[in-house]
Tab-separated table of C-alpha atoms and ligand atoms in Angstrom:
chain	number	residue	atom	x	y	z
A	1	MET	CA	46.798	-25.789	13.993
A	2	GLU	CA	45.715	-23.838	10.911
A	3	LYS	CA	47.864	-24.414	7.857
A	4	ILE	CA	50.183	-21.499	7.147
A	5	HIS	CA	50.228	-20.936	3.399
A	6	LYS	CA	53.427	-19.898	1.710
A	7	CYS	CA	51.675	-17.404	-0.496
A	8	VAL	CA	48.162	-15.990	-0.648
A	9	ILE	CA	47.076	-13.743	-3.510
A	10	ILE	CA	44.173	-11.338	-3.085
A	11	GLY	CA	42.515	-10.344	-6.359
A	12	SER	CA	41.947	-11.924	-9.752
A	13	GLY	CA	42.760	-9.421	-12.482
A	14	PRO	CA	45.837	-9.650	-14.715
A	15	ALA	CA	48.114	-8.829	-11.752
A	16	GLY	CA	46.680	-11.508	-9.453
A	17	TYR	CA	46.640	-14.287	-12.037
A	18	THR	CA	50.118	-13.449	-13.330
A	19	ALA	CA	51.409	-13.540	-9.757
A	20	ALA	CA	49.645	-16.903	-9.436
A	21	VAL	CA	51.301	-18.335	-12.558
A	22	TYR	CA	54.764	-17.334	-11.336
A	23	ALA	CA	54.149	-18.327	-7.718
A	24	SER	CA	52.745	-21.741	-8.611
A	25	ARG	CA	55.571	-22.498	-11.044
A	26	ALA	CA	58.010	-21.557	-8.245
A	27	ASN	CA	56.307	-24.092	-5.995
A	28	LEU	CA	54.841	-21.517	-3.600
A	29	GLU	CA	51.503	-23.380	-3.766
A	30	PRO	CA	49.530	-20.134	-3.979
A	31	VAL	CA	45.959	-19.771	-2.886
A	32	LEU	CA	44.093	-16.997	-4.693
A	33	TYR	CA	40.973	-15.207	-3.451
A	34	THR	CA	39.160	-13.693	-6.416
A	35	GLY	CA	37.302	-10.915	-4.627
A	36	PRO	CA	33.768	-9.751	-5.429
A	37	GLU	CA	34.421	-9.253	-9.169
A	38	PRO	CA	36.314	-12.323	-10.392
A	39	GLY	CA	38.486	-11.324	-13.348
A	40	GLY	CA	38.462	-7.641	-12.397
A	41	GLN	CA	37.940	-4.682	-14.698
A	42	LEU	CA	38.535	-6.661	-17.906
A	43	MET	CA	35.254	-8.458	-17.293
A	44	ILE	CA	33.432	-5.260	-18.232
A	45	THR	CA	35.379	-4.600	-21.421
A	46	THR	CA	34.733	-6.179	-24.799
A	47	ASP	CA	37.586	-6.445	-27.305
A	48	VAL	CA	41.126	-6.237	-25.973
A	49	GLU	CA	43.439	-5.451	-28.875
A	50	ASN	CA	46.504	-4.180	-27.081
A	51	TYR	CA	47.544	-7.221	-25.062
A	52	PRO	CA	50.602	-8.743	-26.746
A	53	GLY	CA	50.163	-12.304	-27.897
A	54	TYR	CA	46.600	-11.978	-29.151
A	55	PRO	CA	47.141	-10.770	-32.738
A	56	GLU	CA	43.426	-10.937	-33.505
A	57	GLY	CA	42.414	-9.385	-30.182
A	58	VAL	CA	40.447	-11.164	-27.475
A	59	MET	CA	37.309	-10.502	-25.464
A	60	GLY	CA	38.123	-9.285	-21.945
A	61	PRO	CA	36.215	-12.097	-20.158
A	62	GLN	CA	37.832	-14.728	-22.414
A	63	MET	CA	41.263	-13.344	-21.660
A	64	MET	CA	40.623	-13.560	-17.931
A	65	GLU	CA	39.406	-17.155	-18.343
A	66	ASP	CA	42.722	-17.883	-20.114
A	67	PHE	CA	44.685	-16.212	-17.304
A	68	LYS	CA	42.826	-18.296	-14.743
A	69	LYS	CA	43.341	-21.569	-16.651
A	70	GLN	CA	47.063	-20.909	-16.855
A	71	ALA	CA	47.287	-20.264	-13.104
A	72	VAL	CA	45.225	-23.349	-12.237
A	73	ARG	CA	47.269	-25.513	-14.594
A	74	PHE	CA	50.293	-25.037	-12.333
A	75	GLY	CA	48.367	-25.715	-9.143
A	76	THR	CA	46.966	-22.382	-7.978
A	77	VAL	CA	43.937	-22.970	-5.777
A	78	VAL	CA	41.245	-20.395	-6.603
A	79	HIS	CA	38.527	-19.431	-4.117
A	80	LEU	CA	35.568	-17.337	-5.274
A	81	GLU	CA	35.572	-15.351	-2.084
A	82	LYS	CA	36.127	-11.846	-0.874
A	83	ILE	CA	38.717	-10.957	1.751
A	84	GLU	CA	37.246	-8.582	4.247
A	85	LYS	CA	39.803	-8.046	6.987
A	86	VAL	CA	43.559	-8.326	7.456
A	87	ASP	CA	45.999	-8.320	10.357
A	88	PHE	CA	49.640	-7.761	9.499
A	89	THR	CA	50.959	-7.606	13.085
A	90	GLY	CA	53.090	-10.688	13.189
A	91	PRO	CA	55.536	-12.389	10.896
A	92	VAL	CA	52.640	-14.649	9.910
A	93	HIS	CA	49.975	-12.592	8.169
A	94	LYS	CA	46.296	-13.158	8.836
A	95	ILE	CA	43.378	-12.450	6.570
A	96	TRP	CA	39.673	-13.221	6.869
A	97	THR	CA	37.101	-14.085	4.235
A	98	GLU	CA	33.656	-12.519	4.156
A	99	ALA	CA	32.333	-15.731	5.708
A	100	GLY	CA	34.699	-15.192	8.647
A	101	GLN	CA	37.259	-17.893	7.881
A	102	GLU	CA	40.781	-17.026	9.025
A	103	ILE	CA	43.670	-17.715	6.652
A	104	GLN	CA	47.336	-17.506	7.559
A	105	ALA	CA	50.206	-16.904	5.164
A	106	HIS	CA	53.911	-16.161	5.192
A	107	SER	CA	53.529	-13.895	2.186
A	108	ILE	CA	50.622	-11.967	0.749
A	109	ILE	CA	50.360	-10.553	-2.746
A	110	ILE	CA	47.813	-7.777	-3.076
A	111	SER	CA	46.240	-7.298	-6.482
A	112	THR	CA	42.841	-5.931	-5.550
A	113	GLY	CA	42.785	-3.430	-8.427
A	114	ALA	CA	40.839	-0.216	-8.741
A	115	SER	CA	37.346	0.647	-9.839
A	116	ALA	CA	36.477	3.413	-12.292
A	117	LYS	CA	34.182	6.087	-10.952
A	118	TRP	CA	30.999	6.589	-12.956
A	119	LEU	CA	28.577	9.479	-13.235
A	120	GLY	CA	25.742	7.257	-12.058
A	121	MET	CA	23.188	7.793	-14.809
A	122	GLU	CA	20.868	5.059	-16.064
A	123	SER	CA	21.857	5.784	-19.688
A	124	GLU	CA	25.536	5.413	-18.770
A	125	GLN	CA	24.916	1.948	-17.357
A	126	ARG	CA	22.673	0.896	-20.260
A	127	LEU	CA	25.136	2.021	-22.955
A	128	MET	CA	28.231	0.624	-21.247
A	129	ASN	CA	30.493	-0.902	-23.942
A	130	LYS	CA	28.039	0.428	-26.555
A	131	GLY	CA	29.840	3.730	-26.744
A	132	VAL	CA	30.374	4.362	-23.031
A	133	SER	CA	33.843	3.532	-21.730
A	134	ALA	CA	36.221	4.458	-18.924
A	135	CYS	CA	39.412	3.790	-20.870
A	136	ALA	CA	40.436	5.660	-24.022
A	137	VAL	CA	43.606	3.631	-24.504
A	138	CYS	CA	41.531	0.420	-24.403
A	139	ASP	CA	38.564	1.483	-26.509
A	140	GLY	CA	39.536	4.665	-28.382
A	141	PHE	CA	40.512	2.797	-31.510
A	142	PHE	CA	36.898	1.708	-32.044
A	143	TYR	CA	35.949	5.383	-32.472
A	144	LYS	CA	38.587	6.242	-35.052
A	145	GLY	CA	37.219	8.904	-37.386
A	146	LEU	CA	34.202	9.574	-35.139
A	147	GLU	CA	33.252	12.407	-32.802
A	148	VAL	CA	33.620	11.644	-29.084
A	149	ALA	CA	33.417	13.222	-25.625
A	150	VAL	CA	35.493	12.929	-22.471
A	151	VAL	CA	34.157	13.883	-19.023
A	152	GLY	CA	36.534	15.119	-16.343
A	153	GLY	CA	39.049	17.821	-15.591
A	154	GLY	CA	41.966	15.878	-14.113
A	155	ASP	CA	45.166	14.499	-15.627
A	156	THR	CA	43.385	11.351	-16.777
A	157	ALA	CA	40.735	13.314	-18.684
A	158	ALA	CA	43.421	15.553	-20.212
A	159	GLU	CA	45.475	12.530	-21.238
A	160	GLU	CA	42.472	10.646	-22.640
A	161	ALA	CA	41.298	13.698	-24.598
A	162	GLN	CA	44.741	14.036	-26.179
A	163	TYR	CA	44.927	10.340	-26.953
A	164	LEU	CA	41.515	10.474	-28.637
A	165	ALA	CA	42.368	13.693	-30.493
A	166	LYS	CA	44.924	11.678	-32.486
A	167	LEU	CA	42.201	9.282	-33.632
A	168	CYS	CA	39.068	11.375	-33.802
A	169	PRO	CA	38.226	14.500	-35.792
A	170	LYS	CA	36.666	16.164	-32.750
A	171	VAL	CA	36.856	15.588	-28.984
A	172	HIS	CA	34.495	17.414	-26.608
A	173	LEU	CA	35.959	17.747	-23.128
A	174	LEU	CA	33.298	18.342	-20.482
A	175	VAL	CA	34.658	20.124	-17.403
A	176	ARG	CA	32.185	20.785	-14.605
A	177	ARG	CA	33.965	23.890	-13.262
A	178	ASP	CA	35.592	26.904	-14.949
A	179	GLU	CA	39.024	25.380	-14.446
A	180	MET	CA	40.710	22.014	-14.707
A	181	ARG	CA	42.316	20.108	-11.889
A	182	ALA	CA	44.931	18.687	-14.275
A	183	SER	CA	48.571	19.803	-14.097
A	184	LYS	CA	49.339	23.041	-15.947
A	185	ILE	CA	51.324	21.338	-18.679
A	186	MET	CA	48.515	18.892	-19.395
A	187	GLN	CA	46.012	21.744	-19.508
A	188	GLN	CA	48.186	23.644	-21.950
A	189	ARG	CA	48.403	20.638	-24.202
A	190	VAL	CA	44.642	20.268	-24.165
A	191	VAL	CA	44.046	23.928	-24.952
A	192	ASN	CA	46.662	23.818	-27.728
A	193	THR	CA	45.107	20.809	-29.435
A	194	PRO	CA	42.873	22.299	-32.131
A	195	ASN	CA	40.395	19.428	-32.329
A	196	ILE	CA	39.667	19.382	-28.578
A	197	GLU	CA	36.802	21.662	-27.633
A	198	VAL	CA	36.615	22.346	-23.902
A	199	HIS	CA	33.097	22.917	-22.579
A	200	TRP	CA	33.557	24.749	-19.267
A	201	ASN	CA	30.987	24.617	-16.440
A	202	THR	CA	29.344	21.756	-18.254
A	203	GLU	CA	27.639	18.691	-16.854
A	204	THR	CA	26.075	15.706	-18.567
A	205	GLU	CA	22.304	15.454	-18.266
A	206	GLU	CA	21.906	12.331	-20.375
A	207	ILE	CA	23.749	10.083	-22.792
A	208	LEU	CA	21.539	9.725	-25.855
A	209	GLY	CA	20.958	6.591	-27.908
A	210	LYS	CA	18.938	3.381	-27.750
A	211	GLU	CA	21.237	0.584	-28.850
A	212	GLU	CA	24.438	2.625	-28.953
A	213	VAL	CA	25.641	6.105	-28.105
A	214	GLU	CA	24.345	8.692	-30.558
A	215	GLY	CA	24.820	11.877	-28.596
A	216	MET	CA	24.736	13.604	-25.241
A	217	ARG	CA	22.590	16.232	-23.552
A	218	VAL	CA	24.752	18.688	-21.654
A	219	LYS	CA	23.928	21.623	-19.426
A	220	ASN	CA	25.953	24.714	-18.689
A	221	ASN	CA	25.625	25.019	-14.927
A	222	VAL	CA	26.189	28.811	-15.017
A	223	THR	CA	23.901	29.891	-17.850
A	224	GLY	CA	21.475	26.977	-17.571
A	225	GLU	CA	21.696	26.381	-21.328
A	226	VAL	CA	20.950	22.793	-22.357
A	227	LYS	CA	22.022	21.361	-25.720
A	228	ASP	CA	22.319	18.051	-27.520
A	229	ILE	CA	25.627	17.213	-29.193
A	230	PRO	CA	25.964	14.201	-31.521
A	231	ILE	CA	28.827	11.878	-30.541
A	232	LYS	CA	29.598	8.169	-30.900
A	233	GLY	CA	31.882	7.606	-27.916
A	234	PHE	CA	31.484	8.858	-24.351
A	235	PHE	CA	34.554	8.436	-22.133
A	236	VAL	CA	34.200	8.881	-18.408
A	237	ALA	CA	37.499	9.978	-16.831
A	238	ILE	CA	36.513	11.254	-13.413
A	239	GLY	CA	38.968	9.146	-11.466
A	240	HIS	CA	39.403	5.665	-10.072
A	241	THR	CA	39.137	4.334	-6.572
A	242	PRO	CA	41.793	1.811	-5.569
A	243	ASN	CA	40.326	-1.169	-3.760
A	244	THR	CA	42.558	-0.817	-0.726
A	245	LYS	CA	40.129	0.026	2.050
A	246	ILE	CA	40.486	-3.328	3.802
A	247	PHE	CA	44.182	-2.654	4.404
A	248	GLY	CA	43.268	0.244	6.702
A	249	ASP	CA	46.324	1.724	8.338
A	250	TRP	CA	48.448	-1.393	7.991
A	251	LEU	CA	49.870	-0.319	4.657
A	252	ASP	CA	51.245	3.038	3.527
A	253	LYS	CA	49.028	4.687	0.934
A	254	ASP	CA	49.165	7.958	-0.961
A	255	GLU	CA	46.562	10.656	-0.390
A	256	THR	CA	44.148	8.967	-2.819
A	257	GLY	CA	44.447	5.499	-1.324
A	258	TYR	CA	46.900	3.856	-3.754
A	259	LEU	CA	49.328	1.510	-2.007
A	260	LYS	CA	52.892	2.733	-1.789
A	261	THR	CA	55.664	0.399	-2.867
A	262	VAL	CA	59.435	0.705	-2.892
A	263	PRO	CA	60.175	2.363	-6.269
A	264	GLY	CA	60.757	-0.248	-8.931
A	265	ARG	CA	59.719	-3.079	-6.586
A	266	SER	CA	56.504	-4.545	-5.206
A	267	LEU	CA	57.526	-4.303	-1.531
A	268	THR	CA	55.134	-2.501	0.824
A	269	ASN	CA	56.019	-1.168	4.280
A	270	ILE	CA	55.162	-4.572	5.797
A	271	GLU	CA	57.625	-7.423	5.333
A	272	GLY	CA	56.155	-10.234	3.284
A	273	VAL	CA	53.310	-8.134	1.885
A	274	PHE	CA	53.639	-7.214	-1.773
A	275	ALA	CA	51.461	-4.999	-3.949
A	276	SER	CA	50.817	-5.225	-7.669
A	277	GLY	CA	48.439	-3.991	-10.359
A	278	ASP	CA	46.110	-1.032	-10.223
A	279	ALA	CA	45.918	-1.048	-6.418
A	280	GLN	CA	49.377	0.560	-6.548
A	281	ASP	CA	49.387	2.148	-10.020
A	282	LYS	CA	47.390	5.236	-10.850
A	283	ILE	CA	49.422	6.171	-13.908
A	284	TYR	CA	49.473	3.307	-16.417
A	285	ARG	CA	46.542	1.062	-15.403
A	286	GLN	CA	46.920	-1.334	-18.322
A	287	ALA	CA	46.396	-5.099	-18.294
A	288	VAL	CA	49.955	-5.602	-19.499
A	289	THR	CA	51.506	-3.351	-16.854
A	290	ALA	CA	49.357	-4.971	-14.154
A	291	ALA	CA	50.526	-8.393	-15.326
A	292	GLY	CA	54.128	-7.167	-15.199
A	293	THR	CA	53.829	-6.011	-11.605
A	294	GLY	CA	52.059	-9.275	-10.685
A	295	CYS	CA	55.139	-11.098	-11.935
A	296	MET	CA	57.368	-8.764	-9.896
A	297	ALA	CA	55.324	-9.423	-6.751
A	298	ALA	CA	55.613	-13.198	-7.143
A	299	LEU	CA	59.378	-12.975	-7.690
A	300	ASP	CA	59.703	-10.680	-4.661
A	301	ALA	CA	57.603	-13.080	-2.571
A	302	GLU	CA	59.754	-16.012	-3.637
A	303	ARG	CA	62.930	-14.116	-2.741
A	304	TYR	CA	61.462	-13.150	0.625
A	305	LEU	CA	60.431	-16.735	1.463
A	306	THR	CA	63.900	-17.980	0.476
A	307	GLU	CA	65.643	-15.353	2.630
A	308	LYS	CA	63.447	-16.298	5.601
A	309	GLU	CA	64.225	-19.985	4.924
A	310	ILE	CA	60.528	-20.754	4.623
A	311	ILE	CA	61.099	-22.480	1.288
B	401	NDP	P1	41.270	13.331	-10.363
B	401	NDP	O1	40.582	12.982	-9.104
B	401	NDP	O2	42.548	14.085	-10.319
B	401	NDP	O3	40.277	14.215	-11.263
B	401	NDP	C1	38.950	13.845	-11.428
B	401	NDP	C2	38.289	14.906	-12.291
B	401	NDP	O4	36.985	14.488	-12.578
B	401	NDP	C3	38.204	16.272	-11.622
B	401	NDP	O5	38.438	17.287	-12.560
B	401	NDP	C4	36.770	16.291	-11.132
B	401	NDP	O6	36.220	17.581	-11.108
B	401	NDP	C5	36.078	15.503	-12.191
B	401	NDP	N1	34.871	14.898	-11.683
B	401	NDP	C6	34.716	14.131	-10.570
B	401	NDP	N2	33.446	13.728	-10.442
B	401	NDP	C7	32.778	14.265	-11.482
B	401	NDP	C8	31.431	14.225	-11.890
B	401	NDP	N3	30.513	13.529	-11.208
B	401	NDP	N4	31.086	14.901	-13.003
B	401	NDP	C9	31.987	15.579	-13.719
B	401	NDP	N5	33.289	15.670	-13.385
B	401	NDP	C10	33.672	15.008	-12.275
B	401	NDP	O7	41.397	11.931	-11.150
B	401	NDP	P2	42.379	11.514	-12.326
B	401	NDP	O8	41.992	10.127	-12.701
B	401	NDP	O9	42.388	12.516	-13.391
B	401	NDP	O10	43.806	11.483	-11.666
B	401	NDP	C11	44.059	10.689	-10.505
B	401	NDP	C12	45.503	10.880	-10.077
B	401	NDP	O11	46.366	10.261	-11.026
B	401	NDP	C13	45.936	12.334	-9.997
B	401	NDP	O12	46.824	12.483	-8.926
B	401	NDP	C14	46.641	12.566	-11.310
B	401	NDP	O13	47.604	13.604	-11.245
B	401	NDP	C15	47.297	11.206	-11.541
B	401	NDP	N6	47.514	10.958	-12.955
B	401	NDP	C16	48.722	11.276	-13.498
B	401	NDP	C17	48.960	11.074	-14.833
B	401	NDP	C18	50.293	11.430	-15.366
B	401	NDP	O14	51.114	11.909	-14.617
B	401	NDP	N7	50.551	11.183	-16.621
B	401	NDP	C19	47.952	10.540	-15.739
B	401	NDP	C20	46.708	10.253	-15.094
B	401	NDP	C21	46.519	10.474	-13.761
B	401	NDP	P3	36.620	18.662	-9.972
B	401	NDP	O15	37.974	19.150	-10.347
B	401	NDP	O16	35.555	19.689	-10.139
B	401	NDP	O17	36.553	17.957	-8.669
């Protein structure tokens, strides 16, 4: 018979590896499947200066290597594979790798993260981390004293624009319609911040710059007017997509696909299945908060396995 693992972790960002550290130290012998982007979103960032414990900052990929080493040190088995299918019918949960291998586990910790949405321009891809970012809290500090732009009209864009307005002399907010989707209070704050200029009905044609961002070409989609604006930072805040598709209807999700958990806990609607990190958090989305919820998920899994007398 197939071995039934005590604990399987899906995903390898800060949430997954933190869950792995806790689960392995609690003797749950966790097996972790990294997913298609081992290390998660931090692999596409450069300096991380806001993770406690790294007073000089750390490169995102280095930090994820450190997370992994710590998990492996206590016995976590890491597989560089993607999980493609799940079946949460029975008390023993089943998941399948892309190669079709079936894995069984008494508890599953989900930490599959979320992916930022991008505009899809060549210049955006080319200038990624050279002025183009999807996280003002992570990268805003590097643009202190410089002019920047934020794209989007939702709560994230409003929040990022306000965050940047405290660091930068001028923030251009590019909204593609004549109104914002953001909550009224957030919109008011944006409009009342003197150094945020909202460009209504405005879309980005191109991000300008060879080696780093030097400006942007924007078009008013009502008047047709095109203009170049010099900026140093270009923040894309048009939403994230949680990587939760494979859980289909098994797990309760909100209208945008984020996994629902019991407030203040990591429990999902299925016994023995726990959710952590950005797959269940659309508000904070920080490495440190993801790590915190990864810890919660491992502690909840341990408690569950104890209650069921599996360990
Ligand atoms: P949203 O999906 O709410 O908003 C995305 C915004 O980006 C929309 O204004 C959309 O325009 C715009 N957009 C999408 N695609 C493009 C494009 N290709 N070009 C230009 N603009 C584009 O995402 P958010 O990340 O803002 O928010 C996600 C959820 O998280 C929401 O429920 C939000 O309320 C919540 N949230 C709450 C916070 C809080 O409470 N503090 C903070 C952050 C998020 P359009 O409107 O035209 O479709």
